[in-house]
XYZ file of C-alpha atoms in Angstrom:
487
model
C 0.000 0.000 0.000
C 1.368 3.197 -0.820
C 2.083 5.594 1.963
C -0.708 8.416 3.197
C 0.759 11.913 4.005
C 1.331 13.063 7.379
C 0.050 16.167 8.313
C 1.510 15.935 12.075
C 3.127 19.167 13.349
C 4.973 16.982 15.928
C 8.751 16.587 15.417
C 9.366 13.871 13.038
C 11.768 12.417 16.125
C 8.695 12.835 18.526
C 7.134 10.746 15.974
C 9.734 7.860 15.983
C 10.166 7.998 19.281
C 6.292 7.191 19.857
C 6.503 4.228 17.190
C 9.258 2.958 19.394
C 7.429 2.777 22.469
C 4.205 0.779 21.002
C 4.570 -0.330 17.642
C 4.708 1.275 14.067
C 1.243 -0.198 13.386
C 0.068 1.734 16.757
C 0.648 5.343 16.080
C -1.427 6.378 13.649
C -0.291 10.705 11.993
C -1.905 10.526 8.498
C -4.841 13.046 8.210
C -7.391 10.888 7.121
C -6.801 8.351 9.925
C -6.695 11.154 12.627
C -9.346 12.527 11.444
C -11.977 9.805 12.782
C -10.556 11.367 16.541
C -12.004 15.119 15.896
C -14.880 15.014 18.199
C -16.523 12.890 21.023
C -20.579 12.635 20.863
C -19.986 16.410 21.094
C -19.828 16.661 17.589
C -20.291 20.797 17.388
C -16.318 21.615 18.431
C -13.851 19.473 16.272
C -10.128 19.473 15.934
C -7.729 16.451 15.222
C -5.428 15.311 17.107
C -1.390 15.744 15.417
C -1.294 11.897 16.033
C -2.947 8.958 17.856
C -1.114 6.516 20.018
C -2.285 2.495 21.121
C -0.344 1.890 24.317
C -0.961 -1.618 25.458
C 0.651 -1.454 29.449
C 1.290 1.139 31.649
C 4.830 1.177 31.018
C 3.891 2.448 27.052
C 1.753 5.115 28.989
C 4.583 6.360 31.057
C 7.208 6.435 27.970
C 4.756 8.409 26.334
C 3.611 11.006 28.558
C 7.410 11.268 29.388
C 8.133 11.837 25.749
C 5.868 14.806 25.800
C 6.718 15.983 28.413
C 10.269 16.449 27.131
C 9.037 17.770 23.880
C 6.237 19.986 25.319
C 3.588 18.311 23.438
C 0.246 18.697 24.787
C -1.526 15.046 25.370
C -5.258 13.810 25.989
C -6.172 10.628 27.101
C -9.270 9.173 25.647
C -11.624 6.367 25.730
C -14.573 5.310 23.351
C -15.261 9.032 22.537
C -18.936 8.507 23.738
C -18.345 11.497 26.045
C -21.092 14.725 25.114
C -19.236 17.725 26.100
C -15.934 17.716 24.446
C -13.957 16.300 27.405
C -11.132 14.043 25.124
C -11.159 16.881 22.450
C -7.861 17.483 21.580
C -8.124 21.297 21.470
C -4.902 22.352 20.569
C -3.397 19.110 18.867
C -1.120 16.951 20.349
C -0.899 13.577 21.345
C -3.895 11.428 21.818
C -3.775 8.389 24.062
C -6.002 6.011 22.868
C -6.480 3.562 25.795
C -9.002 1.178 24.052
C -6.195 -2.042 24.383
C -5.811 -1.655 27.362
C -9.285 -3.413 27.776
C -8.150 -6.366 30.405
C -10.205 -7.922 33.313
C -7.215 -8.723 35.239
C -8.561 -10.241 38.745
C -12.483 -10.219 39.827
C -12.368 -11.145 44.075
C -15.645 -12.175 44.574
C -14.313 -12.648 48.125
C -14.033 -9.257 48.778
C -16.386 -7.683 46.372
C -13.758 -5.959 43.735
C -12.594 -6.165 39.978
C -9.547 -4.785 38.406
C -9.924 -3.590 34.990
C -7.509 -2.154 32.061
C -9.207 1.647 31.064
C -10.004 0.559 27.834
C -12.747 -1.970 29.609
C -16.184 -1.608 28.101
C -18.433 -0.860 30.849
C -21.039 -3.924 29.667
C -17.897 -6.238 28.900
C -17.731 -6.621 32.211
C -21.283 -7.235 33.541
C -20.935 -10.080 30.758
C -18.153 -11.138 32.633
C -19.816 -11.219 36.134
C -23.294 -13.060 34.739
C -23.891 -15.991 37.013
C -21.315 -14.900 39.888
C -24.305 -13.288 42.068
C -22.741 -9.766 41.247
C -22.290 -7.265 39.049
C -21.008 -3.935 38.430
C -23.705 -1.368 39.446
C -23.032 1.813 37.074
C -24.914 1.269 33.953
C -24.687 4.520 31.541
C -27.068 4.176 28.155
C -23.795 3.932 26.219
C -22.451 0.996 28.388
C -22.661 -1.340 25.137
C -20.018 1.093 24.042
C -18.486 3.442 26.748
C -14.967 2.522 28.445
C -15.000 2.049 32.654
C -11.481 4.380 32.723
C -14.032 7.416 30.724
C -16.519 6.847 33.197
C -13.796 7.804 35.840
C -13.393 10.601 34.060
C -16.699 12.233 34.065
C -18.020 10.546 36.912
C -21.118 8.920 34.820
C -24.325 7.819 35.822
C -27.288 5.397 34.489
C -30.153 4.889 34.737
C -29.585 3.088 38.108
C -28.318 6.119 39.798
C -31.145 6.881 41.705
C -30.278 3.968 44.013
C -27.046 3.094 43.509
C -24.852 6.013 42.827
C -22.632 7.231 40.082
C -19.288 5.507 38.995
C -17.000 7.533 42.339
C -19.662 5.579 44.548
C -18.203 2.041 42.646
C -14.390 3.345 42.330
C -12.585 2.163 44.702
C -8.884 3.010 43.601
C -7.166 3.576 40.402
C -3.747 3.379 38.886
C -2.741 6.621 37.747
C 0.500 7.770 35.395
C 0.825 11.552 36.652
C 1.131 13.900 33.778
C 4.585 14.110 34.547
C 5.266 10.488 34.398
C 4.834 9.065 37.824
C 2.938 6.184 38.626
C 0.518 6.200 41.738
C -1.897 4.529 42.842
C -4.838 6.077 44.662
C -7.305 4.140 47.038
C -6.867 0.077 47.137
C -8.930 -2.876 47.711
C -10.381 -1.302 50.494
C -13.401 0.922 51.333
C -11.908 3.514 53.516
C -8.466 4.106 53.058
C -6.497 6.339 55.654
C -5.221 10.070 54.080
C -7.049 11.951 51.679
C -9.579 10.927 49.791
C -7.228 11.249 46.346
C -9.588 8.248 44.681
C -12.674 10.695 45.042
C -10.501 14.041 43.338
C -9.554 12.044 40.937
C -12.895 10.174 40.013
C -14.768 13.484 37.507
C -11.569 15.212 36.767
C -12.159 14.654 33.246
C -8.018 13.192 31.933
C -6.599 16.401 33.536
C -4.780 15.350 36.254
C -3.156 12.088 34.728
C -3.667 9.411 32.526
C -5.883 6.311 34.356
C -4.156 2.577 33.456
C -6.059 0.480 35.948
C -9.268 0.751 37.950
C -10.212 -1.458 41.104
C -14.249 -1.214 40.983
C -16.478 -2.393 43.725
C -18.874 -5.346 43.023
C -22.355 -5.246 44.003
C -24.320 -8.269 44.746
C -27.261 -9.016 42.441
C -30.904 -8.467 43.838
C -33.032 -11.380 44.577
C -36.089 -9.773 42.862
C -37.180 -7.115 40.184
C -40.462 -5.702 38.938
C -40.360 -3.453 36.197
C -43.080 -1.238 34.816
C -44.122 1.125 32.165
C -46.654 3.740 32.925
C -48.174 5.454 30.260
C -49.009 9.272 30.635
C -51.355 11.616 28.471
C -49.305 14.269 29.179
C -44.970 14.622 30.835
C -46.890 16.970 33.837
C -48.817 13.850 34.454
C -45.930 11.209 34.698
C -43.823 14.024 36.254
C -46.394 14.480 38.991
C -46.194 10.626 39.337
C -42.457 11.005 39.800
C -42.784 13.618 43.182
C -45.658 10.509 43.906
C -43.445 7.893 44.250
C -40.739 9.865 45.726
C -42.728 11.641 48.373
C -44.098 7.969 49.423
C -40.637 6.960 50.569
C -40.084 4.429 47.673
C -36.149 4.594 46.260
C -36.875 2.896 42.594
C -33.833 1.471 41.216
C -34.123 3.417 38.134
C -37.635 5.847 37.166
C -36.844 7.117 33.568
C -38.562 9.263 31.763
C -39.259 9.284 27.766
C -41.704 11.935 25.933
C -43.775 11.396 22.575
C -40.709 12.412 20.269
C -38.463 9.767 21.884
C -41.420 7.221 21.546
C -41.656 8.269 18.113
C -38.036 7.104 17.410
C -37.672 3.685 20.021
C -40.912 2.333 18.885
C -40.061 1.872 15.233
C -36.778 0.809 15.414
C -37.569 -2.153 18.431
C -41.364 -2.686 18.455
C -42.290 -3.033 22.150
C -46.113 -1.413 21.648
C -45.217 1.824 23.063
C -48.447 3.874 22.620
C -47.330 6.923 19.642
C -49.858 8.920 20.766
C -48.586 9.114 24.626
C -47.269 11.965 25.939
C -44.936 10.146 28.165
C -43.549 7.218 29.430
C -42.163 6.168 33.085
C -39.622 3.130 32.838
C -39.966 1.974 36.800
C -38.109 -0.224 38.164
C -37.647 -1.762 41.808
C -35.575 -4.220 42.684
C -34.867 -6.478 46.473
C -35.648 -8.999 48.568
C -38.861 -11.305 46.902
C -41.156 -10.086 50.318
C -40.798 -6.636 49.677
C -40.648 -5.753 46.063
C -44.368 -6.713 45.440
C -45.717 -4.385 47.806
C -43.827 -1.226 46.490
C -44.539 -2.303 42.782
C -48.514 -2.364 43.841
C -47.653 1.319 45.723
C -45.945 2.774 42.461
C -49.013 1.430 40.136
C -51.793 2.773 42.695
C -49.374 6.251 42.568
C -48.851 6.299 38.660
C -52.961 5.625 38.355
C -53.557 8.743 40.912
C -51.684 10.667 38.770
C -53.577 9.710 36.008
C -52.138 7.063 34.407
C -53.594 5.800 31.090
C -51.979 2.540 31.943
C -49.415 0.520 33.977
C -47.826 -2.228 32.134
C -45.457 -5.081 34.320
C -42.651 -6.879 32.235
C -43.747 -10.459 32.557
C -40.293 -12.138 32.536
C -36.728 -11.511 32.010
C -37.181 -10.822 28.007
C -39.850 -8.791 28.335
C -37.678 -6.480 31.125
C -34.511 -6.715 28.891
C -36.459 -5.346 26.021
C -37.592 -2.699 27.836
C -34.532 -1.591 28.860
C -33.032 -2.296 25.470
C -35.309 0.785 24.319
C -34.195 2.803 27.316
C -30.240 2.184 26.813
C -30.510 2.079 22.798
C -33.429 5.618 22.703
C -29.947 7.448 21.626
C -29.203 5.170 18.791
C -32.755 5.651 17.150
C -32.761 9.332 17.165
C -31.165 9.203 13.793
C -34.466 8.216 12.606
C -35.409 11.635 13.394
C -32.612 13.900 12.823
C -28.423 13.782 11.137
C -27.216 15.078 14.507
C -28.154 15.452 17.911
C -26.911 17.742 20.964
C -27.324 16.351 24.352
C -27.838 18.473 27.069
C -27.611 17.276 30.987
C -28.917 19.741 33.512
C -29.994 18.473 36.743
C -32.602 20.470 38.717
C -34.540 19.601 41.910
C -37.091 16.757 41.246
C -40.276 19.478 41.640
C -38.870 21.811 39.483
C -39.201 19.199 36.531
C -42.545 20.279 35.222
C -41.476 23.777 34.955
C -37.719 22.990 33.337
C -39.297 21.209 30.685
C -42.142 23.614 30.184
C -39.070 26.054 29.725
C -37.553 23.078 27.636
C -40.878 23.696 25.118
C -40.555 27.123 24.920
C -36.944 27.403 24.086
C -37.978 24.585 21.166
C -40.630 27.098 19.867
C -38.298 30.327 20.479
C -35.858 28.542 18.330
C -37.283 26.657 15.908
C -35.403 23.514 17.019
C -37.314 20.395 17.586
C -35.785 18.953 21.379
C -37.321 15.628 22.543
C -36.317 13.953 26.231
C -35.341 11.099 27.997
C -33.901 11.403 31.516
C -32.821 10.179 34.934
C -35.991 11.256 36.264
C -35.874 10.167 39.922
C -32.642 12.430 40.869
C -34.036 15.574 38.083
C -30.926 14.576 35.669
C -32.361 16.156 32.461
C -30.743 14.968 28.656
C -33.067 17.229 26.331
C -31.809 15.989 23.026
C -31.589 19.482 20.579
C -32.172 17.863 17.021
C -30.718 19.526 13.718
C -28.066 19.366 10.821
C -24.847 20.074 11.488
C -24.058 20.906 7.952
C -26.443 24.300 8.737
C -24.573 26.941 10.324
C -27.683 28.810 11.279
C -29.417 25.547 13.087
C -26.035 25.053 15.184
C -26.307 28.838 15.741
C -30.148 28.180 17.233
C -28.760 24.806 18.826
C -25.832 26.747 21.151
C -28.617 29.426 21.278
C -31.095 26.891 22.939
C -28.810 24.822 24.793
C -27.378 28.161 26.718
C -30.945 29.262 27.585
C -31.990 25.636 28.928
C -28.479 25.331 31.254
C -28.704 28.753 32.742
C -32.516 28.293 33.311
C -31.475 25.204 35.574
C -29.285 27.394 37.400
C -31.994 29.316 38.245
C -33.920 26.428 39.562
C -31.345 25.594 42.136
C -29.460 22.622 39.979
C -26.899 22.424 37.764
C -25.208 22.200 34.042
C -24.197 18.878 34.445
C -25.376 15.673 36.470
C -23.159 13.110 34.935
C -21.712 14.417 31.438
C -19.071 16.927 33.132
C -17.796 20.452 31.895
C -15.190 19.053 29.019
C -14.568 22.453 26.512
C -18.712 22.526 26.322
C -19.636 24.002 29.367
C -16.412 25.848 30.630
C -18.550 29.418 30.427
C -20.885 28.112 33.212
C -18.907 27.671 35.347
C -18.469 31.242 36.817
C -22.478 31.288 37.262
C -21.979 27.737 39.312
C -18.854 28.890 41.616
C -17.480 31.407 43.146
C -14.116 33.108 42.142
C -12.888 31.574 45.306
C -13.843 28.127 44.499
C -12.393 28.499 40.987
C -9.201 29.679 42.115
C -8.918 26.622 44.309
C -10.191 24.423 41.616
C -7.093 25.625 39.617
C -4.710 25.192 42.856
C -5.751 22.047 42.940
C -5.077 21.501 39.330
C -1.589 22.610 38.954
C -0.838 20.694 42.115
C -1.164 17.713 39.797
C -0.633 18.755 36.434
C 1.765 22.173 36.379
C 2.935 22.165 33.248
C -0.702 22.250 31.758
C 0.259 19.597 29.296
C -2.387 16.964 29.779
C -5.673 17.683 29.061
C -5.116 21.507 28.337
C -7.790 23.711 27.825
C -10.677 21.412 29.797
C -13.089 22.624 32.762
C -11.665 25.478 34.163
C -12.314 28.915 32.479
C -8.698 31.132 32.572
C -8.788 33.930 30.490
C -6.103 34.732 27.850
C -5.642 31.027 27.187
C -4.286 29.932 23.787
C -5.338 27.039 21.589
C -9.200 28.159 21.280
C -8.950 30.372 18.200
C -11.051 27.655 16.143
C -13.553 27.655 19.404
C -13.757 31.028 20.097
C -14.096 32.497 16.116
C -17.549 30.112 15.796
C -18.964 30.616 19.797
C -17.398 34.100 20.322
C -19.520 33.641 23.831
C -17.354 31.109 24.629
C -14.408 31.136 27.311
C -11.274 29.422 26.765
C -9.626 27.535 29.197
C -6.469 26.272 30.333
């Protein structure tokens, strides 16, 4: 095969150094084979990478980040790229550090309730792994056929099982770390509380910029004896939202109460045929899960509750292929929106659980103001929001309207006493929010904190924190000029 041009910027030395370390087959430079690593599910800011490198261990990890280091070659680590705000884009070039080999189960201790995974571990891999053991790994994000356990450290993801099981920091219990300058640590153990600082927590959500994750030790969690899963039907989202303050205010922890409106509907039920009703204006995905004596009762509460709140209907999954279907429409609802539109933005606001009628009221009005069709699915138990912003990226003016929209929906959740983000983090998307979510105070330690672990600003540059005069954005800032950069 005849050779592809390399656009790479790096020093051609850099770039035989690199093949050195992993493998000539595992660097890839040429532009067409970068350019595949522009974007994560974030697909509105794009830049390539200079080149993309396949370490295998953590030793090719360290040799790499030490190779930048003594070129001064900005690096990002990066997983499956099924991140939605930007965090693994490589803003101003550089090295990318692929970590998708490094996908190894290497010791489950059922014993003592842990696994230790490679980065590159997809997050279902290993529930297929546990089947039969009695556990499993509790974080379940609706890209887990896909997403990588080491990117869920780094934004701290959620699932639909949040509500009562926690997010990812909740199931972390340590992690080996190369520092950006090199050094390998290892923060937390095998152990739940380990003495010192709680460096295992910091580092869980910090999004690649204070090192490069090579191992994970997760907590298992042992299965429940029972589930009963239901699907309430809704005339209208106030109805099933009202259902959702119900079953909350009655003391019941479901382990997951989802939410999907008529446009979602409109996509899941053609592409996997469960009989959702098209004309609904909602659906609740309900599920509780526990000991055989107890889970009856609060599935009889929740139906009695969803009917209250007028409910058109209750339906109860039947047996195990009837419940994985369902939640094969949950987990997949993202897949089918390209029956509805080329691209997608997905938001994820989090506001208190009674403020959800009136966010998504707002949610309906922005749609109108801004003639961009927005449909929803969403963690609705804990008021984790994902309005999905449909248009073409190919139209300048509809991602004008999308940024336009997405802006107004974030700050209006501010304003309701939540947040920006609930389990999608800041990455490059959200960076000017941040100054309406924190003081200057708790930025400036933010940053402290930072530099403690990453001072030369090499690895992961330009990610979460907004700094003005940073460099690197030009490409960001000349298509958002409301954007901040960051360092």
């Amino acid at each position: 095969m005849p050779e592809t041009a390399t656009i790479s910027t790096i020093p051609a030395q850099a770039l035989q150094a690199l093949r050195r370390i992993v493998g000539e087959t595992s660097v890839l430079s040429a532009h067409e084979q970068v350019l595949v690593y522009e974007c994560d599910g974030f697909v509105i800011e794009k830049n390539t990478p200079d080149c993309v490198v396949f370490p295998e261990t953590t030793e090719h990890v360290v040799a790499i980040v030490k190779l930048c280091n003594e070129y001064k070659i900005p690096f990002v680590p990066r997983g499956a790229g099924t991140s939605l705000a930007g965090g693994c884009l490589p803003v101003g070039g550089g090295v990318m550090i692929a970590l998708t080999r490094m996908r190894g189960i290497h010791d489950v201790n059922l014993r003592d309730h842990y696994a230790v995974v490679g980065p590159g571990t997809v997050n279902v891999h290993l529930t297929q792994h546990l089947k039969g053991t009695g556990f499993h790994y509790a974080p379940d994000p609706s890209s887990q056929g896909a997403c990588t356990i080491g990117g869920n450290v780094a934004t701290n993801s959620g699932g639909p099982h949040t509500l009562k099981y926690g997010v990812t920091v909740n199931h972390v219990l340590g992690a080996e770390v190369v520092l950006p300058d090199g050094e390998v640590v290892q923060f937390g153990g095998y152990t739940e509380d380990n003495p010192g600082f709680d460096l295992t927590g910091l580092f869980v959500g910090s999004e690649g910029t204070f090192g490069v994750c090579t191992k994970v030790i997760v907590r298992l969690t042992r299965d429940p004896v029972a589930y009963r899963t239901m699907l309430g039907v809704f005339e209208t989202v106030e109805d099933a939202t009202q259902a959702i303050s119900g079953i909350i205010g009655a003391g019941i922890v479901p382990a997951a109460l989802e939410l999907m409106d008529q446009g979602i509907i409109e996509a899941v039920e053609p592409a996997f045929h469960f009989g959702f009703p098209l004309d609904a204006g909602a659906v609740l995905l309900i599920e509780v899960d526990g000991l055989e004596v107890a889970v009856d009762g609060e599935a009889a509460q929740i139906v009695e509750l969803c009917e209250q709140n007028n409910a058109r209907e209750v339906r109860k999954a039947d047996s195990p292929q009837q419940r994985d279907l369902l939640w094969k429409c949950r987990k997949k609802a993202f897949g089918a929106i390209g029956r509805l539109s080329p691209s997608y933005c997905t938001q994820d606001g989090v506001v208190p659980r009674t403020k959800l009628p009136e966010i998504l009221k707002f949610i309906t009005e922005a749609s109108a103001r801004h003639d961009i069709r927005i449909v929803n699915v969403f963690h609705a138990g804990d008021g984790n929001i994902h309005p999905i912003l449909l248009f073409d990226e190919r139209d300048a003016e509809q991602v004008k309207r999308v940024l336009l929209a997405s802006d107004e929906i974030l700050n209006r959740c501010i304003e309701l006493g939540g947040s920006v983000t609930g389990e999608h983090g800041i990455g490059v998307e959200k960076i000017n929010f941040m100054n309406k979510l924190f003081t200057e105070a708790d930025l400036e330690t933010m940053e402290a904190v930072r530099i403690a672990f990453n001072p030369t600003g090499l690895c992961s540059p330009q990610k979460m924190l907004p700094t003005a005069g940073a460099c690197g954005m030009e490409h960001i800032e000349k298509s958002h000029p409301a954007r901040r950069a960051a360092l």
